[in-house]
Every structure is written in structure tokens, then in C-alpha cells.
Tab-separated table of C-alpha atoms in Angstrom:
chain	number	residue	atom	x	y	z
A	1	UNK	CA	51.340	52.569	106.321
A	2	UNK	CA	50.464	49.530	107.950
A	3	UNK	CA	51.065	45.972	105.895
A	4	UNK	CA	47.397	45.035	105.961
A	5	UNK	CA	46.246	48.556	104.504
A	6	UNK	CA	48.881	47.866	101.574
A	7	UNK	CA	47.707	44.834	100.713
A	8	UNK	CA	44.082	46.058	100.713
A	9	UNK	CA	45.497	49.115	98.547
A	10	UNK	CA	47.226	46.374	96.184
A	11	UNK	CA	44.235	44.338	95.850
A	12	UNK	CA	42.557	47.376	93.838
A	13	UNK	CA	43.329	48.195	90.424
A	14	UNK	CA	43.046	52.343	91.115
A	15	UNK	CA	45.144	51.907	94.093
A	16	UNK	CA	47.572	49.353	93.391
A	17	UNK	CA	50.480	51.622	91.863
A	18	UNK	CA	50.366	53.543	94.709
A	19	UNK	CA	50.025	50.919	97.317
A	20	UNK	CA	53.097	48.924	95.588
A	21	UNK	CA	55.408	52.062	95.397
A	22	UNK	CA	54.800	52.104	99.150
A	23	UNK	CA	55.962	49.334	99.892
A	24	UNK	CA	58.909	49.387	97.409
A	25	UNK	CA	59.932	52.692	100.342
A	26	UNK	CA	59.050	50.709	103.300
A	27	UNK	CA	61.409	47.511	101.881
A	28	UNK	CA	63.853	48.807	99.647
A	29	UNK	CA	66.761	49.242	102.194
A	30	UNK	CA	65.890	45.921	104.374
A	31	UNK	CA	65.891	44.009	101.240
A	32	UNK	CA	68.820	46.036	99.468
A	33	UNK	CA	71.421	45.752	102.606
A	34	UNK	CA	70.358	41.536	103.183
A	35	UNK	CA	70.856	41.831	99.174
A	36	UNK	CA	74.493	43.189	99.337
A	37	UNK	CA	75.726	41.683	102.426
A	38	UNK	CA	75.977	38.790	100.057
A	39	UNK	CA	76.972	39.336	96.913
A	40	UNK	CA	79.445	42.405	97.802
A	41	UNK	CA	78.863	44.435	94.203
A	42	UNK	CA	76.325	47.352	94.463
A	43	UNK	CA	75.239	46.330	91.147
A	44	UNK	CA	74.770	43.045	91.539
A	45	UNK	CA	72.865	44.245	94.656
A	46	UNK	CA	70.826	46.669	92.640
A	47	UNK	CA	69.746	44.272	89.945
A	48	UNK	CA	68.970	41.283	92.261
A	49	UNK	CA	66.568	43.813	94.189
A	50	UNK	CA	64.783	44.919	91.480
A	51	UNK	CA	63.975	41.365	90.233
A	52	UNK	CA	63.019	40.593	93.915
A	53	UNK	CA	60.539	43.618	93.518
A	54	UNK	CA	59.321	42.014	90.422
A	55	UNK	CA	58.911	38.848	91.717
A	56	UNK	CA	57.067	40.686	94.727
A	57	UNK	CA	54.378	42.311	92.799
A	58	UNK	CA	54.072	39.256	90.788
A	59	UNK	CA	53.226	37.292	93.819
A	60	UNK	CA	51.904	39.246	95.924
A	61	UNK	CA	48.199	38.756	94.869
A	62	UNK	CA	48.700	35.216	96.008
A	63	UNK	CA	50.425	35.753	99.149
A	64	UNK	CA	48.754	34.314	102.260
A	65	UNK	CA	48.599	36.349	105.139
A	66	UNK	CA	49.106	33.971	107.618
A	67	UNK	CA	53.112	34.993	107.354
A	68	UNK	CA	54.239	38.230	107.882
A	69	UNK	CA	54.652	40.389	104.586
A	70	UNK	CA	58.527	41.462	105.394
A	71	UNK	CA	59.345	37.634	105.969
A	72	UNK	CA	57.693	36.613	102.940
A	73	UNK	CA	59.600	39.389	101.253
A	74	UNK	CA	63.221	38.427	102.567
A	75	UNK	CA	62.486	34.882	101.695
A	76	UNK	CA	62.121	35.936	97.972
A	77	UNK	CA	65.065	37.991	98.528
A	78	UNK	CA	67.344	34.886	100.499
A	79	UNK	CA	66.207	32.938	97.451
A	80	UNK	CA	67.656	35.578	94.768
A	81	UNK	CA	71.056	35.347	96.512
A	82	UNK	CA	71.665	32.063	97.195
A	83	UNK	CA	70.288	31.112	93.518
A	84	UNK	CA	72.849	33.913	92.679
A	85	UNK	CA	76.289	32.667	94.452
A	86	UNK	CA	75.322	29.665	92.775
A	87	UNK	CA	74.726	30.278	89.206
A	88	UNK	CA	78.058	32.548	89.769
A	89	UNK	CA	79.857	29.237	90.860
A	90	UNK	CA	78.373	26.881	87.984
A	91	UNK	CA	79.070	29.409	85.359
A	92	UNK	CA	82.429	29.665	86.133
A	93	UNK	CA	83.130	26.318	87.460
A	94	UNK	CA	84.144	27.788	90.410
A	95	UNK	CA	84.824	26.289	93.968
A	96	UNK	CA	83.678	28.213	97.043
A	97	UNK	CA	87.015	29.643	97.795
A	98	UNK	CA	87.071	31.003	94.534
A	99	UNK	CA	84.045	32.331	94.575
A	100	UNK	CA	85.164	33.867	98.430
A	101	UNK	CA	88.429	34.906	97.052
A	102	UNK	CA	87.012	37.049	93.909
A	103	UNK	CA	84.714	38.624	96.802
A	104	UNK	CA	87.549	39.660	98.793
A	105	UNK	CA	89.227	41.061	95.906
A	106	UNK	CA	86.262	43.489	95.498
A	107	UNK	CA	86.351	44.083	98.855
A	108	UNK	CA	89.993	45.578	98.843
A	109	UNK	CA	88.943	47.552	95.640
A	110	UNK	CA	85.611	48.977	95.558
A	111	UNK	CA	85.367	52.410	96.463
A	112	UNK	CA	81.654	51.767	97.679
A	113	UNK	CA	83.331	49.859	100.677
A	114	UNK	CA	84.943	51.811	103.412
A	115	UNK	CA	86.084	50.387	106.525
A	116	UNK	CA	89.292	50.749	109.122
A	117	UNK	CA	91.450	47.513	108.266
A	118	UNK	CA	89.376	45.103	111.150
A	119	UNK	CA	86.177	45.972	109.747
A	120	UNK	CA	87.098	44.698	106.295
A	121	UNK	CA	88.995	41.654	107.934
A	122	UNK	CA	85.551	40.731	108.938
A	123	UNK	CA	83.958	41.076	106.235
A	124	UNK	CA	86.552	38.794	104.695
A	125	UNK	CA	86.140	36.329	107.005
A	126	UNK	CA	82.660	36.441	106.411
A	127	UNK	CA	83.220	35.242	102.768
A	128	UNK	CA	84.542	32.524	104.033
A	129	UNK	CA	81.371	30.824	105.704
A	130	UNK	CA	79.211	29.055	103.433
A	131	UNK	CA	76.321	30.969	101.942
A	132	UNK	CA	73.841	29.999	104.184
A	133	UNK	CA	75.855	30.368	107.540
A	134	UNK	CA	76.441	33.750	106.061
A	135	UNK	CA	72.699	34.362	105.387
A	136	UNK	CA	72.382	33.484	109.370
A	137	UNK	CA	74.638	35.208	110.831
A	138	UNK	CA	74.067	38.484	109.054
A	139	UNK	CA	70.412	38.312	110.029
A	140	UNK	CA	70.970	37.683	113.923
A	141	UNK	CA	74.088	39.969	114.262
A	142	UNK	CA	73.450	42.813	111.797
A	143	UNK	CA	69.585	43.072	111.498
A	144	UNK	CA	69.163	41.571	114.804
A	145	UNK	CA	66.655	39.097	114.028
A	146	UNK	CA	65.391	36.891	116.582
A	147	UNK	CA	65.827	32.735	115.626
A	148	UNK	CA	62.193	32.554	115.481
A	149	UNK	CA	61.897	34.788	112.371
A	150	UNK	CA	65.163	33.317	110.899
A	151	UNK	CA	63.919	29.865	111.235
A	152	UNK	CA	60.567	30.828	109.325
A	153	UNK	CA	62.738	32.459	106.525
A	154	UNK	CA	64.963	29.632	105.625
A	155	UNK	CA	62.854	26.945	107.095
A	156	UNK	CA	65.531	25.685	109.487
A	157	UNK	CA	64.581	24.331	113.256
A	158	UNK	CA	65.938	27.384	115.837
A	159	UNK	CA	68.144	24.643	117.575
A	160	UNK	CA	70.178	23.996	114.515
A	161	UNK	CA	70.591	28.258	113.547
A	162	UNK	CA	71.543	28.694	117.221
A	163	UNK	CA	74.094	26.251	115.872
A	164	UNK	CA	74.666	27.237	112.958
A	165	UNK	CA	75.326	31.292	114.486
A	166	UNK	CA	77.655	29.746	117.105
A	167	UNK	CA	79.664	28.178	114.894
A	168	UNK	CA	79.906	30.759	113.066
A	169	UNK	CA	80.848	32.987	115.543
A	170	UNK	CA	84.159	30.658	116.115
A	171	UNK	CA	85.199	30.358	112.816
A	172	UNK	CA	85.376	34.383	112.148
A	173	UNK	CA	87.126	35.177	115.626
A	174	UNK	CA	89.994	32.031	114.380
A	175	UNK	CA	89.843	34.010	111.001
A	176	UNK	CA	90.668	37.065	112.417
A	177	UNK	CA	92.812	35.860	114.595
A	178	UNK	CA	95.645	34.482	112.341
A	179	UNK	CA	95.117	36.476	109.470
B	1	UNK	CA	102.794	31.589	117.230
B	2	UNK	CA	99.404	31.852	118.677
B	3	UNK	CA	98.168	34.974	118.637
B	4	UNK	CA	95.999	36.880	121.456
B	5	UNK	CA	92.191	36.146	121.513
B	6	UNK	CA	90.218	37.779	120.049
B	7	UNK	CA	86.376	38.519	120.547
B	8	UNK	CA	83.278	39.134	117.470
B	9	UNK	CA	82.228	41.821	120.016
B	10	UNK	CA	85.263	44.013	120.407
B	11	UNK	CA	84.381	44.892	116.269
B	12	UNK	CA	82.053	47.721	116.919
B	13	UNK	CA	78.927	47.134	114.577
B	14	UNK	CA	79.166	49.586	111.478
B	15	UNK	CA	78.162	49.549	107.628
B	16	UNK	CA	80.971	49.183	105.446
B	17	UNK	CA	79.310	49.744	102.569
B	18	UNK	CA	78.347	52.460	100.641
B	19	UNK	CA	75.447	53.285	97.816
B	20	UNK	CA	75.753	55.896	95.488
B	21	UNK	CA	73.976	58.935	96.243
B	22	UNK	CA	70.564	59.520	96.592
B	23	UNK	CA	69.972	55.588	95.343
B	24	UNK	CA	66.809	55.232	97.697
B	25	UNK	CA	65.303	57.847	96.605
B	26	UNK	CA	65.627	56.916	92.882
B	27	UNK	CA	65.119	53.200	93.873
B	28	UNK	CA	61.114	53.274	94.109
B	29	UNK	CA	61.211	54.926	90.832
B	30	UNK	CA	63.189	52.327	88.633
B	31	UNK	CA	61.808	49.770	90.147
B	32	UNK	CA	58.272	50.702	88.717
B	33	UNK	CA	59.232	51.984	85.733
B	34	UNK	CA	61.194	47.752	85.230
B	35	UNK	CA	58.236	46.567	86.906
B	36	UNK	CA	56.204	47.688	83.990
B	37	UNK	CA	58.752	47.518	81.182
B	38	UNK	CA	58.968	43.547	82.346
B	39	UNK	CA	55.357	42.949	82.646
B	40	UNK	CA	54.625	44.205	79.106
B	41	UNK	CA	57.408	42.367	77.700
B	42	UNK	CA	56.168	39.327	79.543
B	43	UNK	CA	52.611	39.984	77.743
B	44	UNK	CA	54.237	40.729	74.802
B	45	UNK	CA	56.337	37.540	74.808
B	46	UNK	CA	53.412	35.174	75.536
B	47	UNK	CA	51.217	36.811	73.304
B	48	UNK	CA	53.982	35.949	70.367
B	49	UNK	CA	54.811	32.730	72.155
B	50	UNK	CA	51.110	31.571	71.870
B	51	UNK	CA	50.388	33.029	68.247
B	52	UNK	CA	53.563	30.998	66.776
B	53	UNK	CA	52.214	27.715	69.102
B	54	UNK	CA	49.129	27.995	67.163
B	55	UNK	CA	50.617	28.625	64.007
B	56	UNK	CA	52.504	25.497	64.450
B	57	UNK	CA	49.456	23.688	66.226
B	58	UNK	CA	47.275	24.442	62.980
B	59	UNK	CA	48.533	21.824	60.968
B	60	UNK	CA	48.630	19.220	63.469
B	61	UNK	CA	45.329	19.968	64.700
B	62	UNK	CA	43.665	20.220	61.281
B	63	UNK	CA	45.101	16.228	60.082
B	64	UNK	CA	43.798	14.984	63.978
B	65	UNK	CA	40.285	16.584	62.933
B	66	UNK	CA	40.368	14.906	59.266
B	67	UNK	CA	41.272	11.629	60.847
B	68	UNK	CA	38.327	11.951	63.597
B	69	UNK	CA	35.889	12.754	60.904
B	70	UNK	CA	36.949	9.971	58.757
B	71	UNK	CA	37.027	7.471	61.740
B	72	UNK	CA	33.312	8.426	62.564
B	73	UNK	CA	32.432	7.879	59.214
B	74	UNK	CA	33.686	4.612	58.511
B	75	UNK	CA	32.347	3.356	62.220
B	76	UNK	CA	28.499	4.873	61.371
B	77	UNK	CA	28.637	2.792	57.494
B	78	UNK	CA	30.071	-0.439	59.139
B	79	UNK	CA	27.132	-0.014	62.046
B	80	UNK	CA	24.544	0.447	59.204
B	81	UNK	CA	25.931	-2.352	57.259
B	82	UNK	CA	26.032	-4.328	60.458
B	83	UNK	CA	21.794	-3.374	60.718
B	84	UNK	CA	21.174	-3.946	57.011
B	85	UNK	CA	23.200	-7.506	57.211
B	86	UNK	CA	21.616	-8.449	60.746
B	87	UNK	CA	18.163	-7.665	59.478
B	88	UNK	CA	19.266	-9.823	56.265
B	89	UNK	CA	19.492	-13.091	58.354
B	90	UNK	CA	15.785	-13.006	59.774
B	91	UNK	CA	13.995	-14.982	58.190
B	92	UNK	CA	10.847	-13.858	56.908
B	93	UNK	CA	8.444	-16.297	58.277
B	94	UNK	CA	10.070	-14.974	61.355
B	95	UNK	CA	9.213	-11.527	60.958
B	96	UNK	CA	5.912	-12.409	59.405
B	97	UNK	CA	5.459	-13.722	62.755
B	98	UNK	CA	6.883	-11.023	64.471
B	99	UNK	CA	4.074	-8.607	63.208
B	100	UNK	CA	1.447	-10.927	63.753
B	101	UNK	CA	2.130	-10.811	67.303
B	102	UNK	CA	3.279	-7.194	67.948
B	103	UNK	CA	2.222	-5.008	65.071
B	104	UNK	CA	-0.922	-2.729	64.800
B	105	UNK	CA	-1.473	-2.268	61.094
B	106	UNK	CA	-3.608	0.395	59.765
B	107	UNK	CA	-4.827	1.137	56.538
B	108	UNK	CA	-1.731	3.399	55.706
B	109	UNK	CA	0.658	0.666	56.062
B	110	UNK	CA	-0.761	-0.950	53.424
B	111	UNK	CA	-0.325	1.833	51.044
B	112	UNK	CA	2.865	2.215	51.342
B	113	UNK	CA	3.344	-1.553	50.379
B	114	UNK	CA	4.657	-1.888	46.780
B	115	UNK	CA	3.310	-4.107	44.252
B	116	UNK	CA	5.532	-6.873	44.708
B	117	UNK	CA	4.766	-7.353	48.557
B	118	UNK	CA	0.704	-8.112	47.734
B	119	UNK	CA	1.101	-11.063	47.938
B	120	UNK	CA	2.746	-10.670	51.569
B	121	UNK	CA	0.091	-8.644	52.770
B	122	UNK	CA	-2.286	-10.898	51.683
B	123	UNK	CA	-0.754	-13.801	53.412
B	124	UNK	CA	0.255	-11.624	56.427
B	125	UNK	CA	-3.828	-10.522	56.804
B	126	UNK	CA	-4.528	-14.381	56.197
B	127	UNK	CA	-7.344	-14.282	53.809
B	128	UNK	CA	-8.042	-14.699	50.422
B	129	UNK	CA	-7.611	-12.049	47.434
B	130	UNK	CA	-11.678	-12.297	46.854
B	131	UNK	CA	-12.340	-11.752	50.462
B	132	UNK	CA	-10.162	-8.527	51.021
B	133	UNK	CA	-12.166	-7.515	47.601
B	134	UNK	CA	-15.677	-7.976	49.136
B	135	UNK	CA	-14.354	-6.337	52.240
B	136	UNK	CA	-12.715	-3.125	50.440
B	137	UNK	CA	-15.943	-2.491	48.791
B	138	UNK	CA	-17.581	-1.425	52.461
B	139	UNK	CA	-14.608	0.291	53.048
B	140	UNK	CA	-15.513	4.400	52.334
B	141	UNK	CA	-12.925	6.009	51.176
B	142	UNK	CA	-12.345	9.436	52.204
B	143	UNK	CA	-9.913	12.708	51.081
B	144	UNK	CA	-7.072	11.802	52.948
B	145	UNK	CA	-6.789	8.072	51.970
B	146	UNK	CA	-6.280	9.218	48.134
């Protein structure tokens, strides 16, 4: 179903169940995999895209269509996480390495993460971008997002995210070269 | 020792993680069913949170409405008094005057003169006791001026 015939479905009362459980399928895995490219856990995951849902159908009576419905919905969803990493850091008073380094930990443990040894190497080295260099790069090189989209997502000119991806680029091939 | 470079693209791109089973197919499901369980406790929680605001509002809001009741109260005597005094310091040759010039007496005015202000009337209508006598006895006196 088409974004435009959701929203019409949302708009009425009858319909709007239906229409939001719809887009719940159409979303869930887009948002879910942003979601735990972040934040590592599966449950964290789970429970920080369930409150983006929330927020979604909370909102979504008042969202304008002049942006695209998915890029409205990752925004809420780039918010979650980044408000996440850091409540995680101020509750524990924790600097980002830290923060990077209890990641990695879960990433050598969790059975939900599989990987031959220079796959997880770059997910660690991953961890060790800030959040928002993180956000970026996961968008262009895993979901294969054009700038355009990521700059209307985290409100960031497409000069400085070419930038921004580039640099990021360097700083995981140096990671995984001496490590 | 410096190591050999290395390239982002010789990684091939894969997933490494993993969801339980069958998690998007539940996923819809739960997040309705928290989807309403929040929304009610949202409604429930504002409904409680507004009930105990006005609980505690009451009290407030009852003294605020005593004090704007008494305020208006004392303001409408002290205007009154204000009248009563202001009218006080005209003299009465003044307002004698006054009603010479402006006023349109009739008949009913006069009756609702007490004893005490005769005189006035008299000297308001300028003429003598006898005179108004001769002159009431043309006057005919109907029902309605009993």
C-alpha cells in the first residue's frame, strides 16, 4: 500500500487500526535494523522501536506531507538512538570509549551476532566513530541512502556528510588495519 | 610494523546480526497491543493528573474568588459614597438653579415631595402659598392622581 493511501486510511477512525498495522509491516525492519546498528542489544533494539512506533502514531496526525513518510519515520527513529547512547553515557558517567568498549563486549558475546572474525572487526571499529558518523555511514553504506535523503534526516548540508562518510571511511580501514 | 592496506570494500556487505525467530511477524502485533496499553495509561494518567490539580486548585481558587467578591464590594460602597458625598457639596441654590433651567416638572413630582420640602417647591415654582391655592382649585383631579 502506497504512503498516501495509509495516511488517508489513518485519518479515519474505522480504518485507522488497520491502516497503522500496515505500516508498522511496511517499517518495522527499516526502522528495527537503523535501530540495532546502533545500540548492538536486540532488546534494546526491540524496545526503542516500539516507542518509535508509539511516537509514530502519536504524531502522525500532525505530520506534513511535504516530507516523505519513511524519512519522517527514521528521523523519529535517529532521534530514539542518539537520545539513547546518551542517556546510557550520563547514567553511567561514562566516556565514549566506554560506552564503545561495553558495545564490543556484547559484540564478542551475543549469540544474536554471527560473523567470520573481519566482519565483527568492523563492526568494532564502527563503535568507535562517534554516534552520528555512525548514524551516516550506516545509512550510505548499508541502506544505501543517497546524501540527499541523509541530509534531510539529520539536517546536515550533503557537503559536510560526504565529509563526514569519507572520514569515516579512513578511520575504520586504520582500525582494521592495526588491530 | 605497518601492516598491508587494507580496503572498506574488500569486507563483503553482510548482516551480522540476528533476531529471534519469527520477531517480524510478532512485531506488528506487540506493537499495537503497547500502542494501546500506553495510550490508555496516558488517558488514565492525565485524567488522575488533572482530577488531583483540581483538587489542589479548589482551595486556591475558592480564597481568589472570596477576595474578588470582596474587592468589588468595597470599590461599588466607596463609588456610592463618593456620589452621596459629591452630591453633598452642591449647594442647593445651585441645584435649585439647576432645575430651573433643565427640569420639566409635572404634577407627579410634586407628590412625591415630602412635607418638609414645601417650602422648596414653593420657592422652586416661585409663587406664593395663596397663589398655588387659587390655582389648585382649577386643577381637576382625576383617578390616577389619588
Amino acid at each position: 500500500m502506497e504512503d498516501k493511501e495509509l495516511l488517508e486510511k489513518f485519518a479515519h477512525p474505522e480504518s485507522r487500526n488497520l491502516a497503522f498495522n500496515q505500516l508498522v509491516r511496511k517499517y518495522q525492519q527499516k526502522v528495527y535494523w537503523q535501530i540495532r546498528k546502533m545500540v548492538i542489544d536486540h532488546d534494546d533494539a526491540d524496545d526503542l522501536t516500539q516507542e518509535v512506533f508509539f511516537k509514530v502514531w502519536k504524531n502522525l496526525e500532525n505530520f506534513r506531507q511535504d516530507a516523505q513518510l519513511y524519512t519522517w519515520i527514521y528521523r523519529i527513529a535517529t532521534n530514539e538512538c542518539l537520545n539513547f547512547l546518551s542517556s546510557k553515557r550520563r547514567k553511567f558517567f561514562l566516556p565514549l570509549n566506554d560506552v564503545a568498549a561495553e558495545l564490543a563486549e556484547k559484540i564478542d558475546s551475543s549469540p544474536d551476532i554471527t560473523g567470520d572474525e573481519i566482519q565483527l572487526k568492523l563492526q568494532k571499529a564502527l563503535l568507535r566513530l562517534p554516534d552520528k558518523q555512525r548514524l551516516v555511514f550506516n545509512m550510505k553504506y548499508y541502506d544505501d541512502m543517497k546524501y540527499e535523503e541523509i541530509s534531510e534526516i539529520l539536517g546536515t548540508s550533503v557537503g559536510a556528510l560526504k565529509a563526514s562518510y569519507h572520514l569515516a571511511v579512513k578511520k575504520i580501514e586504520e582500525f582494521i588495519k592495526y588491530h | 610494523m605497518m601492516k598491508e592496506d587494507f580496503k572498506l570494500n574488500d569486507i563483503p556487505k553482510r548482516n551480522v546480526y540476528k533476531v529471534p525467530e519469527n520477531y517480524f511477524d510478532r512485531l506488528p502485533m506487540r506493537v499495537m497491543e503497547q500502542t494501546a496499553a500506553q495510550e490508555e495509561a496516558t488517558v488514565s494518567i492525565n485524567s488522575a493528573k488533572w482530577w488531583r490539580l483540581g483538587r489542589i486548585a479548589i482551595a486556591p481558587l475558592m480564597l481568589l474568588l472570596l477576595f474578588v467578591c470582596v474587592y468589588f464590594y468595597n470599590n461599588n460602597r466607596e463609588a456610592e459614597q463618593k456620589d452621596t458625598f459629591a452630591i453633598q457639596q452642591i449647594p442647593a441654590q445651585d441645584i435649585v438653579e439647576y432645575l430651573d433651567t433643565y427640569a420639566t416638572l409635572e404634577a407627579a413630582d410634586f407628590e412625591n415631595l415630602s412635607v418638609s420640602h414645601k417650602g422648596l417647591a414653593a420657592e422652586f415654582l416661585n409663587v406664593s402659598p395663596t397663589s398655588a391655592e387659587e390655582e389648585l382649585e382649577y386643577y381637576t383631579l382625576d383617578e390616577s392622581n389619588l
